[in-house]
Amino acid sequence: QQNDLNSFLWTIKRDPPSYFFGTIHVPYTRVWDFIPENSKKAFQQSHVVYFELDLTDPYTISALTSCQLLPQGENLQDVLPHDIYRRLKRHLEYVKLMMPSWMTPDQRGKGLYADYLFNAIAGNWERKRPVWVMLMVNSLTEVDIKSRGVPVLDLYLAQEAERLRKQTGAVEKVEEQCHPLNGLNFSQV
């Protein structure tokens, strides 16, 4: 029952009330039906919505992309042990080969091509820091590929907020997410 679900919604008692809602970075279609009505209602009634990051801002996307890169002149091959680098390269070749069979007819109908999708996800992988490559590889599964083109929950809510003309903002800057991940040493990654 919708009413029995944990809403991940906290109310901050003030007038008008404020709400804090915990999201997850997965395609919204995987979780939307499980978000209780009280959370959806709080979103609908709100006038101002703040997100972790502003995923609708081109600067945010550009900064996220830039922060993933190794320092100028360095490549992944220079920082990974040779055997891991070779296994990674073989795995990415396998994913690229399999990707056409992983795509849905709906994705193809929207003009998505496997090569384009692979490059959008894994392009420039040899210049990325190991932690970002690890996150990228974790998202290169058949299930994840089939849901590409569907916005993650945060982005979906941000797009809805814009569509409904709500005031939006972000509570973090890209650097606040990037620096901790980029600060992990190789053994931690």
Short mmCIF file of N, CA and C in Angstrom, two decimals:
data_model
loop_
_atom_site.label_atom_id
_atom_site.label_comp_id
_atom_site.label_asym_id
_atom_site.label_seq_id
_atom_site.Cartn_x
_atom_site.Cartn_y
_atom_site.Cartn_z
N GLN A 1 0.84 -1.19 0.00
CA GLN A 1 0.00 0.00 0.00
C GLN A 1 0.87 1.24 0.00
N GLN A 2 0.50 2.21 -0.82
CA GLN A 2 1.23 3.48 -0.90
C GLN A 2 1.39 4.13 0.48
N ASN A 3 0.34 4.12 1.28
CA ASN A 3 0.38 4.80 2.58
C ASN A 3 1.32 4.15 3.58
N ASP A 4 1.66 2.88 3.36
CA ASP A 4 2.52 2.16 4.29
C ASP A 4 4.00 2.28 3.96
N LEU A 5 4.32 2.86 2.82
CA LEU A 5 5.72 2.94 2.40
C LEU A 5 6.47 4.00 3.19
N ASN A 6 7.77 3.75 3.40
CA ASN A 6 8.64 4.75 4.01
C ASN A 6 8.82 5.86 2.99
N SER A 7 8.50 7.06 3.36
CA SER A 7 8.48 8.14 2.38
C SER A 7 9.82 8.81 2.16
N PHE A 8 10.78 8.62 3.02
CA PHE A 8 12.05 9.34 2.95
C PHE A 8 11.81 10.85 2.97
N LEU A 9 10.70 11.24 3.56
CA LEU A 9 10.32 12.64 3.64
C LEU A 9 10.32 13.06 5.10
N TRP A 10 11.06 14.11 5.40
CA TRP A 10 11.08 14.67 6.74
C TRP A 10 10.44 16.05 6.66
N THR A 11 9.68 16.38 7.67
CA THR A 11 9.04 17.69 7.73
C THR A 11 9.77 18.55 8.75
N ILE A 12 10.07 19.77 8.34
CA ILE A 12 10.65 20.75 9.24
C ILE A 12 9.49 21.66 9.62
N LYS A 13 9.11 21.59 10.89
CA LYS A 13 7.91 22.29 11.33
C LYS A 13 8.18 23.78 11.43
N ARG A 14 7.60 24.50 10.49
CA ARG A 14 7.62 25.95 10.44
C ARG A 14 6.43 26.37 9.61
N ASP A 15 6.21 27.65 9.48
CA ASP A 15 5.06 28.11 8.71
C ASP A 15 5.54 29.00 7.57
N PRO A 16 5.43 28.57 6.31
CA PRO A 16 4.92 27.27 5.86
C PRO A 16 5.95 26.18 6.15
N PRO A 17 5.52 24.92 6.14
CA PRO A 17 6.46 23.84 6.44
C PRO A 17 7.53 23.70 5.35
N SER A 18 8.66 23.16 5.73
CA SER A 18 9.72 22.80 4.78
C SER A 18 9.86 21.29 4.83
N TYR A 19 10.35 20.73 3.77
CA TYR A 19 10.50 19.29 3.69
C TYR A 19 11.91 18.94 3.23
N PHE A 20 12.35 17.80 3.69
CA PHE A 20 13.64 17.25 3.27
C PHE A 20 13.34 15.86 2.74
N PHE A 21 13.72 15.62 1.48
CA PHE A 21 13.40 14.35 0.83
C PHE A 21 14.68 13.70 0.33
N GLY A 22 14.91 12.46 0.73
CA GLY A 22 16.11 11.73 0.30
C GLY A 22 15.88 11.06 -1.04
N THR A 23 16.75 11.38 -2.01
CA THR A 23 16.62 10.78 -3.35
C THR A 23 17.74 9.78 -3.57
N ILE A 24 17.66 9.11 -4.70
CA ILE A 24 18.64 8.12 -5.10
C ILE A 24 18.94 8.35 -6.58
N HIS A 25 20.19 8.13 -6.95
CA HIS A 25 20.62 8.40 -8.33
C HIS A 25 20.37 7.19 -9.22
N VAL A 26 19.11 6.95 -9.51
CA VAL A 26 18.71 5.88 -10.42
C VAL A 26 17.63 6.43 -11.34
N PRO A 27 17.40 5.80 -12.50
CA PRO A 27 16.32 6.27 -13.36
C PRO A 27 15.01 6.35 -12.56
N TYR A 28 14.35 7.48 -12.69
CA TYR A 28 13.16 7.71 -11.84
C TYR A 28 12.09 6.66 -12.04
N THR A 29 12.03 6.05 -13.22
CA THR A 29 10.99 5.05 -13.49
C THR A 29 11.16 3.81 -12.62
N ARG A 30 12.37 3.59 -12.10
CA ARG A 30 12.59 2.43 -11.23
C ARG A 30 12.00 2.64 -9.84
N VAL A 31 11.82 3.90 -9.44
CA VAL A 31 11.39 4.16 -8.07
C VAL A 31 10.10 4.98 -7.96
N TRP A 32 9.68 5.61 -9.04
CA TRP A 32 8.56 6.55 -8.96
C TRP A 32 7.30 5.93 -8.37
N ASP A 33 6.98 4.72 -8.76
CA ASP A 33 5.76 4.07 -8.26
C ASP A 33 5.84 3.73 -6.77
N PHE A 34 7.03 3.78 -6.20
CA PHE A 34 7.22 3.45 -4.79
C PHE A 34 7.36 4.69 -3.91
N ILE A 35 7.30 5.87 -4.53
CA ILE A 35 7.36 7.10 -3.74
C ILE A 35 5.94 7.39 -3.26
N PRO A 36 5.76 7.47 -1.96
CA PRO A 36 4.42 7.66 -1.42
C PRO A 36 3.81 9.01 -1.82
N GLU A 37 2.50 9.04 -1.77
CA GLU A 37 1.76 10.24 -2.16
C GLU A 37 2.12 11.46 -1.32
N ASN A 38 2.44 11.27 -0.04
CA ASN A 38 2.76 12.44 0.79
C ASN A 38 4.00 13.17 0.26
N SER A 39 4.95 12.42 -0.27
CA SER A 39 6.16 13.03 -0.84
C SER A 39 5.83 13.75 -2.14
N LYS A 40 5.03 13.13 -2.97
CA LYS A 40 4.65 13.75 -4.24
C LYS A 40 3.81 15.01 -3.99
N LYS A 41 2.94 14.94 -2.99
CA LYS A 41 2.11 16.08 -2.64
C LYS A 41 2.96 17.24 -2.10
N ALA A 42 3.94 16.94 -1.26
CA ALA A 42 4.83 17.98 -0.73
C ALA A 42 5.57 18.66 -1.88
N PHE A 43 6.02 17.89 -2.84
CA PHE A 43 6.70 18.46 -4.00
C PHE A 43 5.75 19.36 -4.79
N GLN A 44 4.56 18.86 -5.06
CA GLN A 44 3.58 19.64 -5.84
C GLN A 44 3.24 20.97 -5.15
N GLN A 45 3.12 20.95 -3.83
CA GLN A 45 2.71 22.15 -3.09
C GLN A 45 3.86 23.13 -2.85
N SER A 46 5.06 22.70 -3.08
CA SER A 46 6.21 23.57 -2.81
C SER A 46 6.33 24.66 -3.87
N HIS A 47 6.95 25.75 -3.46
CA HIS A 47 7.21 26.87 -4.38
C HIS A 47 8.70 26.96 -4.70
N VAL A 48 9.52 26.47 -3.78
CA VAL A 48 10.97 26.52 -3.92
C VAL A 48 11.51 25.11 -3.67
N VAL A 49 12.39 24.65 -4.55
CA VAL A 49 12.95 23.31 -4.42
C VAL A 49 14.46 23.39 -4.58
N TYR A 50 15.19 22.82 -3.61
CA TYR A 50 16.64 22.77 -3.68
C TYR A 50 17.07 21.32 -3.88
N PHE A 51 18.07 21.16 -4.73
CA PHE A 51 18.60 19.83 -5.04
C PHE A 51 20.05 19.75 -4.57
N GLU A 52 20.58 18.54 -4.57
CA GLU A 52 21.98 18.33 -4.20
C GLU A 52 22.87 19.17 -5.12
N LEU A 53 22.70 18.98 -6.43
CA LEU A 53 23.38 19.77 -7.46
C LEU A 53 22.34 20.23 -8.46
N ASP A 54 22.64 21.30 -9.18
CA ASP A 54 21.73 21.75 -10.23
C ASP A 54 22.07 21.02 -11.52
N LEU A 55 21.41 19.88 -11.73
CA LEU A 55 21.70 19.05 -12.90
C LEU A 55 21.10 19.61 -14.19
N THR A 56 20.39 20.72 -14.10
CA THR A 56 19.87 21.36 -15.31
C THR A 56 20.80 22.47 -15.79
N ASP A 57 21.84 22.77 -15.03
CA ASP A 57 22.78 23.84 -15.36
C ASP A 57 23.94 23.28 -16.18
N PRO A 58 24.14 23.78 -17.40
CA PRO A 58 25.25 23.28 -18.23
C PRO A 58 26.61 23.42 -17.54
N TYR A 59 26.80 24.46 -16.74
CA TYR A 59 28.07 24.61 -16.02
C TYR A 59 28.29 23.42 -15.08
N THR A 60 27.25 23.00 -14.37
CA THR A 60 27.37 21.88 -13.45
C THR A 60 27.83 20.63 -14.19
N ILE A 61 27.21 20.35 -15.32
CA ILE A 61 27.56 19.16 -16.11
C ILE A 61 28.99 19.27 -16.62
N SER A 62 29.35 20.44 -17.10
CA SER A 62 30.71 20.65 -17.60
C SER A 62 31.73 20.50 -16.48
N ALA A 63 31.45 21.08 -15.32
CA ALA A 63 32.37 21.00 -14.18
C ALA A 63 32.49 19.55 -13.69
N LEU A 64 31.37 18.81 -13.67
CA LEU A 64 31.43 17.39 -13.28
C LEU A 64 32.31 16.60 -14.24
N THR A 65 32.20 16.88 -15.53
CA THR A 65 33.01 16.21 -16.53
C THR A 65 34.49 16.54 -16.34
N SER A 66 34.78 17.81 -16.13
CA SER A 66 36.18 18.25 -15.98
C SER A 66 36.82 17.68 -14.73
N CYS A 67 36.08 17.62 -13.64
CA CYS A 67 36.67 17.17 -12.38
C CYS A 67 37.04 15.70 -12.41
N GLN A 68 36.49 14.96 -13.36
CA GLN A 68 36.77 13.53 -13.45
C GLN A 68 38.11 13.23 -14.12
N LEU A 69 38.68 14.24 -14.77
CA LEU A 69 39.89 14.00 -15.56
C LEU A 69 41.15 14.00 -14.72
N LEU A 70 42.09 13.18 -15.15
CA LEU A 70 43.42 13.17 -14.56
C LEU A 70 44.11 14.50 -14.90
N PRO A 71 45.15 14.85 -14.15
CA PRO A 71 45.90 16.07 -14.50
C PRO A 71 46.39 16.02 -15.94
N GLN A 72 46.52 17.19 -16.55
CA GLN A 72 46.95 17.30 -17.95
C GLN A 72 48.21 16.49 -18.19
N GLY A 73 48.20 15.72 -19.26
CA GLY A 73 49.37 14.92 -19.62
C GLY A 73 49.36 13.52 -19.03
N GLU A 74 48.47 13.23 -18.11
CA GLU A 74 48.39 11.88 -17.52
C GLU A 74 47.25 11.10 -18.17
N ASN A 75 47.48 9.79 -18.30
CA ASN A 75 46.45 8.88 -18.80
C ASN A 75 46.27 7.77 -17.80
N LEU A 76 45.12 7.10 -17.88
CA LEU A 76 44.81 6.01 -16.97
C LEU A 76 45.88 4.92 -17.04
N GLN A 77 46.41 4.69 -18.22
CA GLN A 77 47.44 3.68 -18.42
C GLN A 77 48.68 3.98 -17.57
N ASP A 78 48.90 5.28 -17.29
CA ASP A 78 50.06 5.68 -16.49
C ASP A 78 49.85 5.42 -15.00
N VAL A 79 48.61 5.35 -14.54
CA VAL A 79 48.35 5.26 -13.10
C VAL A 79 47.81 3.90 -12.64
N LEU A 80 47.29 3.10 -13.58
CA LEU A 80 46.79 1.77 -13.20
C LEU A 80 47.86 0.72 -13.42
N PRO A 81 47.85 -0.32 -12.59
CA PRO A 81 48.73 -1.46 -12.88
C PRO A 81 48.38 -2.02 -14.27
N HIS A 82 49.40 -2.48 -14.97
CA HIS A 82 49.22 -2.92 -16.36
C HIS A 82 48.13 -3.99 -16.51
N ASP A 83 48.10 -4.98 -15.61
CA ASP A 83 47.11 -6.06 -15.74
C ASP A 83 45.68 -5.54 -15.55
N ILE A 84 45.48 -4.61 -14.63
CA ILE A 84 44.14 -4.05 -14.41
C ILE A 84 43.73 -3.20 -15.62
N TYR A 85 44.67 -2.42 -16.12
CA TYR A 85 44.38 -1.59 -17.30
C TYR A 85 43.98 -2.48 -18.48
N ARG A 86 44.72 -3.57 -18.69
CA ARG A 86 44.42 -4.48 -19.81
C ARG A 86 43.05 -5.12 -19.63
N ARG A 87 42.71 -5.56 -18.41
CA ARG A 87 41.39 -6.16 -18.15
C ARG A 87 40.28 -5.14 -18.38
N LEU A 88 40.50 -3.92 -17.92
CA LEU A 88 39.52 -2.85 -18.11
C LEU A 88 39.29 -2.59 -19.59
N LYS A 89 40.37 -2.49 -20.35
CA LYS A 89 40.25 -2.24 -21.79
C LYS A 89 39.47 -3.36 -22.48
N ARG A 90 39.77 -4.61 -22.12
CA ARG A 90 39.03 -5.76 -22.69
C ARG A 90 37.56 -5.72 -22.31
N HIS A 91 37.29 -5.36 -21.06
CA HIS A 91 35.89 -5.29 -20.61
C HIS A 91 35.14 -4.21 -21.38
N LEU A 92 35.75 -3.06 -21.58
CA LEU A 92 35.08 -1.99 -22.32
C LEU A 92 34.86 -2.37 -23.79
N GLU A 93 35.79 -3.13 -24.36
CA GLU A 93 35.59 -3.64 -25.72
C GLU A 93 34.40 -4.59 -25.75
N TYR A 94 34.26 -5.43 -24.73
CA TYR A 94 33.12 -6.35 -24.62
C TYR A 94 31.82 -5.56 -24.51
N VAL A 95 31.79 -4.55 -23.64
CA VAL A 95 30.58 -3.74 -23.46
C VAL A 95 30.20 -3.07 -24.78
N LYS A 96 31.18 -2.52 -25.47
CA LYS A 96 30.90 -1.84 -26.74
C LYS A 96 30.31 -2.82 -27.75
N LEU A 97 30.82 -4.05 -27.76
CA LEU A 97 30.31 -5.09 -28.65
C LEU A 97 28.88 -5.49 -28.28
N MET A 98 28.58 -5.58 -26.97
CA MET A 98 27.28 -6.03 -26.50
C MET A 98 26.21 -4.94 -26.52
N MET A 99 26.64 -3.70 -26.47
CA MET A 99 25.69 -2.61 -26.29
C MET A 99 24.53 -2.60 -27.31
N PRO A 100 24.77 -2.86 -28.58
CA PRO A 100 23.61 -2.88 -29.51
C PRO A 100 22.52 -3.87 -29.09
N SER A 101 22.92 -5.01 -28.55
CA SER A 101 21.91 -6.01 -28.14
C SER A 101 21.27 -5.64 -26.80
N TRP A 102 21.89 -4.75 -26.04
CA TRP A 102 21.33 -4.33 -24.76
C TRP A 102 20.32 -3.20 -24.91
N MET A 103 20.36 -2.51 -26.02
CA MET A 103 19.47 -1.36 -26.20
C MET A 103 18.04 -1.81 -26.49
N THR A 104 17.11 -0.97 -26.09
CA THR A 104 15.69 -1.28 -26.29
C THR A 104 15.21 -0.71 -27.63
N PRO A 105 14.14 -1.28 -28.16
CA PRO A 105 13.55 -0.71 -29.38
C PRO A 105 13.13 0.75 -29.17
N ASP A 106 12.67 1.08 -27.96
CA ASP A 106 12.27 2.46 -27.66
C ASP A 106 13.46 3.40 -27.77
N GLN A 107 14.62 2.98 -27.27
CA GLN A 107 15.82 3.80 -27.38
C GLN A 107 16.19 4.01 -28.84
N ARG A 108 16.13 2.95 -29.63
CA ARG A 108 16.45 3.07 -31.05
C ARG A 108 15.45 3.99 -31.75
N GLY A 109 14.17 3.87 -31.34
CA GLY A 109 13.13 4.73 -31.91
C GLY A 109 13.34 6.20 -31.62
N LYS A 110 14.03 6.49 -30.52
CA LYS A 110 14.34 7.88 -30.17
C LYS A 110 15.64 8.35 -30.81
N GLY A 111 16.22 7.50 -31.66
CA GLY A 111 17.43 7.89 -32.37
C GLY A 111 18.73 7.63 -31.63
N LEU A 112 18.68 6.86 -30.55
CA LEU A 112 19.91 6.52 -29.83
C LEU A 112 20.62 5.38 -30.54
N TYR A 113 21.88 5.56 -30.78
CA TYR A 113 22.70 4.52 -31.38
C TYR A 113 23.68 4.01 -30.35
N ALA A 114 24.02 2.73 -30.46
CA ALA A 114 24.90 2.11 -29.48
C ALA A 114 26.25 2.82 -29.40
N ASP A 115 26.84 3.15 -30.54
CA ASP A 115 28.14 3.84 -30.53
C ASP A 115 28.04 5.19 -29.83
N TYR A 116 26.97 5.92 -30.12
CA TYR A 116 26.77 7.22 -29.48
C TYR A 116 26.63 7.05 -27.97
N LEU A 117 25.82 6.08 -27.57
CA LEU A 117 25.58 5.85 -26.14
C LEU A 117 26.87 5.42 -25.44
N PHE A 118 27.63 4.53 -26.08
CA PHE A 118 28.89 4.10 -25.48
C PHE A 118 29.82 5.30 -25.30
N ASN A 119 29.94 6.12 -26.33
CA ASN A 119 30.82 7.29 -26.24
C ASN A 119 30.32 8.30 -25.21
N ALA A 120 29.01 8.42 -25.07
CA ALA A 120 28.46 9.35 -24.08
C ALA A 120 28.80 8.90 -22.67
N ILE A 121 28.85 7.60 -22.45
CA ILE A 121 29.13 7.06 -21.12
C ILE A 121 30.63 6.88 -20.89
N ALA A 122 31.29 6.28 -21.87
CA ALA A 122 32.68 5.86 -21.66
C ALA A 122 33.70 6.67 -22.46
N GLY A 123 33.21 7.63 -23.22
CA GLY A 123 34.14 8.43 -24.01
C GLY A 123 35.21 9.07 -23.13
N ASN A 124 36.42 9.12 -23.65
CA ASN A 124 37.55 9.73 -22.93
C ASN A 124 37.90 8.99 -21.64
N TRP A 125 37.54 7.71 -21.53
CA TRP A 125 37.76 6.96 -20.30
C TRP A 125 39.24 6.88 -19.94
N GLU A 126 40.10 6.92 -20.93
CA GLU A 126 41.53 6.79 -20.65
C GLU A 126 42.12 8.03 -19.98
N ARG A 127 41.35 9.12 -19.94
CA ARG A 127 41.80 10.34 -19.29
C ARG A 127 41.16 10.53 -17.91
N LYS A 128 40.25 9.63 -17.54
CA LYS A 128 39.55 9.78 -16.26
C LYS A 128 40.34 9.22 -15.09
N ARG A 129 40.07 9.78 -13.92
CA ARG A 129 40.67 9.28 -12.69
C ARG A 129 40.07 7.91 -12.36
N PRO A 130 40.85 7.04 -11.71
CA PRO A 130 40.36 5.68 -11.44
C PRO A 130 39.01 5.61 -10.73
N VAL A 131 38.74 6.48 -9.76
CA VAL A 131 37.46 6.42 -9.03
C VAL A 131 36.29 6.65 -9.99
N TRP A 132 36.44 7.56 -10.95
CA TRP A 132 35.36 7.85 -11.89
C TRP A 132 35.21 6.71 -12.91
N VAL A 133 36.33 6.07 -13.26
CA VAL A 133 36.26 4.92 -14.16
C VAL A 133 35.52 3.78 -13.46
N MET A 134 35.80 3.59 -12.17
CA MET A 134 35.11 2.55 -11.41
C MET A 134 33.60 2.81 -11.42
N LEU A 135 33.19 4.05 -11.16
CA LEU A 135 31.76 4.38 -11.17
C LEU A 135 31.17 4.18 -12.56
N MET A 136 31.93 4.54 -13.60
CA MET A 136 31.48 4.37 -14.98
C MET A 136 31.27 2.88 -15.28
N VAL A 137 32.25 2.05 -14.93
CA VAL A 137 32.15 0.62 -15.20
C VAL A 137 30.95 0.02 -14.49
N ASN A 138 30.69 0.47 -13.26
CA ASN A 138 29.52 -0.05 -12.53
C ASN A 138 28.21 0.29 -13.21
N SER A 139 28.20 1.33 -14.04
CA SER A 139 26.96 1.71 -14.73
C SER A 139 26.87 1.12 -16.13
N LEU A 140 27.86 0.35 -16.53
CA LEU A 140 27.85 -0.24 -17.87
C LEU A 140 27.35 -1.68 -17.81
N THR A 141 26.12 -1.83 -17.34
CA THR A 141 25.47 -3.14 -17.29
C THR A 141 24.27 -3.12 -18.23
N GLU A 142 23.79 -4.28 -18.57
CA GLU A 142 22.63 -4.35 -19.48
C GLU A 142 21.43 -3.61 -18.90
N VAL A 143 21.15 -3.81 -17.63
CA VAL A 143 20.00 -3.14 -16.99
C VAL A 143 20.15 -1.62 -17.05
N ASP A 144 21.35 -1.13 -16.74
CA ASP A 144 21.56 0.32 -16.77
C ASP A 144 21.49 0.88 -18.19
N ILE A 145 22.02 0.14 -19.15
CA ILE A 145 21.98 0.61 -20.54
C ILE A 145 20.54 0.69 -21.02
N LYS A 146 19.72 -0.29 -20.66
CA LYS A 146 18.31 -0.29 -21.08
C LYS A 146 17.54 0.92 -20.52
N SER A 147 18.02 1.50 -19.43
CA SER A 147 17.31 2.64 -18.85
C SER A 147 17.95 3.99 -19.23
N ARG A 148 18.97 3.97 -20.07
CA ARG A 148 19.58 5.23 -20.50
C ARG A 148 18.56 6.02 -21.31
N GLY A 149 18.58 7.30 -21.11
CA GLY A 149 17.60 8.16 -21.76
C GLY A 149 16.46 8.50 -20.81
N VAL A 150 16.38 7.79 -19.68
CA VAL A 150 15.40 8.10 -18.64
C VAL A 150 16.15 8.88 -17.56
N PRO A 151 15.69 10.08 -17.22
CA PRO A 151 16.44 10.86 -16.22
C PRO A 151 16.45 10.20 -14.85
N VAL A 152 17.57 10.41 -14.12
CA VAL A 152 17.62 9.95 -12.74
C VAL A 152 16.63 10.76 -11.93
N LEU A 153 16.26 10.26 -10.77
CA LEU A 153 15.21 10.88 -9.96
C LEU A 153 15.47 12.37 -9.71
N ASP A 154 16.70 12.72 -9.34
CA ASP A 154 17.03 14.13 -9.07
C ASP A 154 16.75 15.00 -10.29
N LEU A 155 17.22 14.54 -11.45
CA LEU A 155 17.04 15.32 -12.68
C LEU A 155 15.57 15.40 -13.06
N TYR A 156 14.86 14.30 -12.92
CA TYR A 156 13.43 14.31 -13.23
C TYR A 156 12.69 15.34 -12.37
N LEU A 157 12.98 15.34 -11.07
CA LEU A 157 12.33 16.31 -10.18
C LEU A 157 12.74 17.74 -10.52
N ALA A 158 13.99 17.94 -10.90
CA ALA A 158 14.45 19.28 -11.30
C ALA A 158 13.73 19.73 -12.57
N GLN A 159 13.59 18.83 -13.52
CA GLN A 159 12.88 19.16 -14.76
C GLN A 159 11.41 19.46 -14.48
N GLU A 160 10.80 18.67 -13.59
CA GLU A 160 9.41 18.92 -13.20
C GLU A 160 9.29 20.28 -12.50
N ALA A 161 10.24 20.59 -11.63
CA ALA A 161 10.21 21.87 -10.92
C ALA A 161 10.29 23.02 -11.92
N GLU A 162 11.15 22.89 -12.92
CA GLU A 162 11.24 23.93 -13.95
C GLU A 162 9.95 24.03 -14.74
N ARG A 163 9.41 22.87 -15.12
CA ARG A 163 8.17 22.86 -15.90
C ARG A 163 7.03 23.53 -15.12
N LEU A 164 7.01 23.31 -13.80
CA LEU A 164 5.97 23.89 -12.95
C LEU A 164 6.33 25.30 -12.47
N ARG A 165 7.43 25.83 -12.99
CA ARG A 165 7.89 27.19 -12.69
C ARG A 165 8.18 27.42 -11.21
N LYS A 166 8.74 26.41 -10.59
CA LYS A 166 9.14 26.55 -9.19
C LYS A 166 10.54 27.18 -9.16
N GLN A 167 10.83 27.89 -8.11
CA GLN A 167 12.18 28.42 -7.92
C GLN A 167 13.06 27.24 -7.50
N THR A 168 14.24 27.12 -8.10
CA THR A 168 15.13 26.00 -7.79
C THR A 168 16.51 26.50 -7.39
N GLY A 169 17.23 25.64 -6.73
CA GLY A 169 18.61 25.93 -6.35
C GLY A 169 19.32 24.65 -6.00
N ALA A 170 20.57 24.77 -5.58
CA ALA A 170 21.38 23.61 -5.21
C ALA A 170 22.03 23.87 -3.86
N VAL A 171 22.20 22.82 -3.07
CA VAL A 171 22.82 22.96 -1.76
C VAL A 171 24.32 22.67 -1.80
N GLU A 172 24.80 22.09 -2.89
CA GLU A 172 26.22 21.79 -3.02
C GLU A 172 26.75 22.33 -4.34
N LYS A 173 28.07 22.53 -4.35
CA LYS A 173 28.78 22.88 -5.58
C LYS A 173 29.47 21.60 -6.07
N VAL A 174 29.76 21.57 -7.35
CA VAL A 174 30.41 20.40 -7.95
C VAL A 174 31.69 20.06 -7.19
N GLU A 175 32.45 21.08 -6.83
CA GLU A 175 33.73 20.86 -6.15
C GLU A 175 33.54 20.11 -4.82
N GLU A 176 32.42 20.34 -4.16
CA GLU A 176 32.16 19.68 -2.89
C GLU A 176 31.92 18.18 -3.06
N GLN A 177 31.54 17.77 -4.25
CA GLN A 177 31.39 16.34 -4.54
C GLN A 177 32.66 15.77 -5.15
N CYS A 178 33.31 16.57 -5.99
CA CYS A 178 34.49 16.08 -6.70
C CYS A 178 35.71 15.91 -5.82
N HIS A 179 36.02 16.91 -5.04
CA HIS A 179 37.27 16.87 -4.27
C HIS A 179 37.35 15.67 -3.33
N PRO A 180 36.29 15.33 -2.60
CA PRO A 180 36.41 14.13 -1.74
C PRO A 180 36.68 12.85 -2.54
N LEU A 181 35.98 12.68 -3.68
CA LEU A 181 36.22 11.48 -4.49
C LEU A 181 37.61 11.50 -5.10
N ASN A 182 38.02 12.66 -5.59
CA ASN A 182 39.34 12.76 -6.19
C ASN A 182 40.45 12.65 -5.15
N GLY A 183 40.12 12.83 -3.89
CA GLY A 183 41.09 12.74 -2.82
C GLY A 183 41.34 11.32 -2.34
N LEU A 184 40.54 10.37 -2.81
CA LEU A 184 40.76 8.97 -2.42
C LEU A 184 42.06 8.47 -3.03
N ASN A 185 42.85 7.73 -2.25
CA ASN A 185 44.08 7.18 -2.84
C ASN A 185 43.75 5.90 -3.59
N PHE A 186 44.74 5.40 -4.33
CA PHE A 186 44.49 4.28 -5.23
C PHE A 186 43.99 3.04 -4.50
N SER A 187 44.53 2.75 -3.32
CA SER A 187 44.08 1.56 -2.59
C SER A 187 42.64 1.70 -2.13
N GLN A 188 42.21 2.92 -1.80
CA GLN A 188 40.81 3.15 -1.41
C GLN A 188 39.89 2.92 -2.60
N VAL A 189 40.31 3.37 -3.78
CA VAL A 189 39.50 3.19 -4.99
C VAL A 189 39.47 1.71 -5.33
#
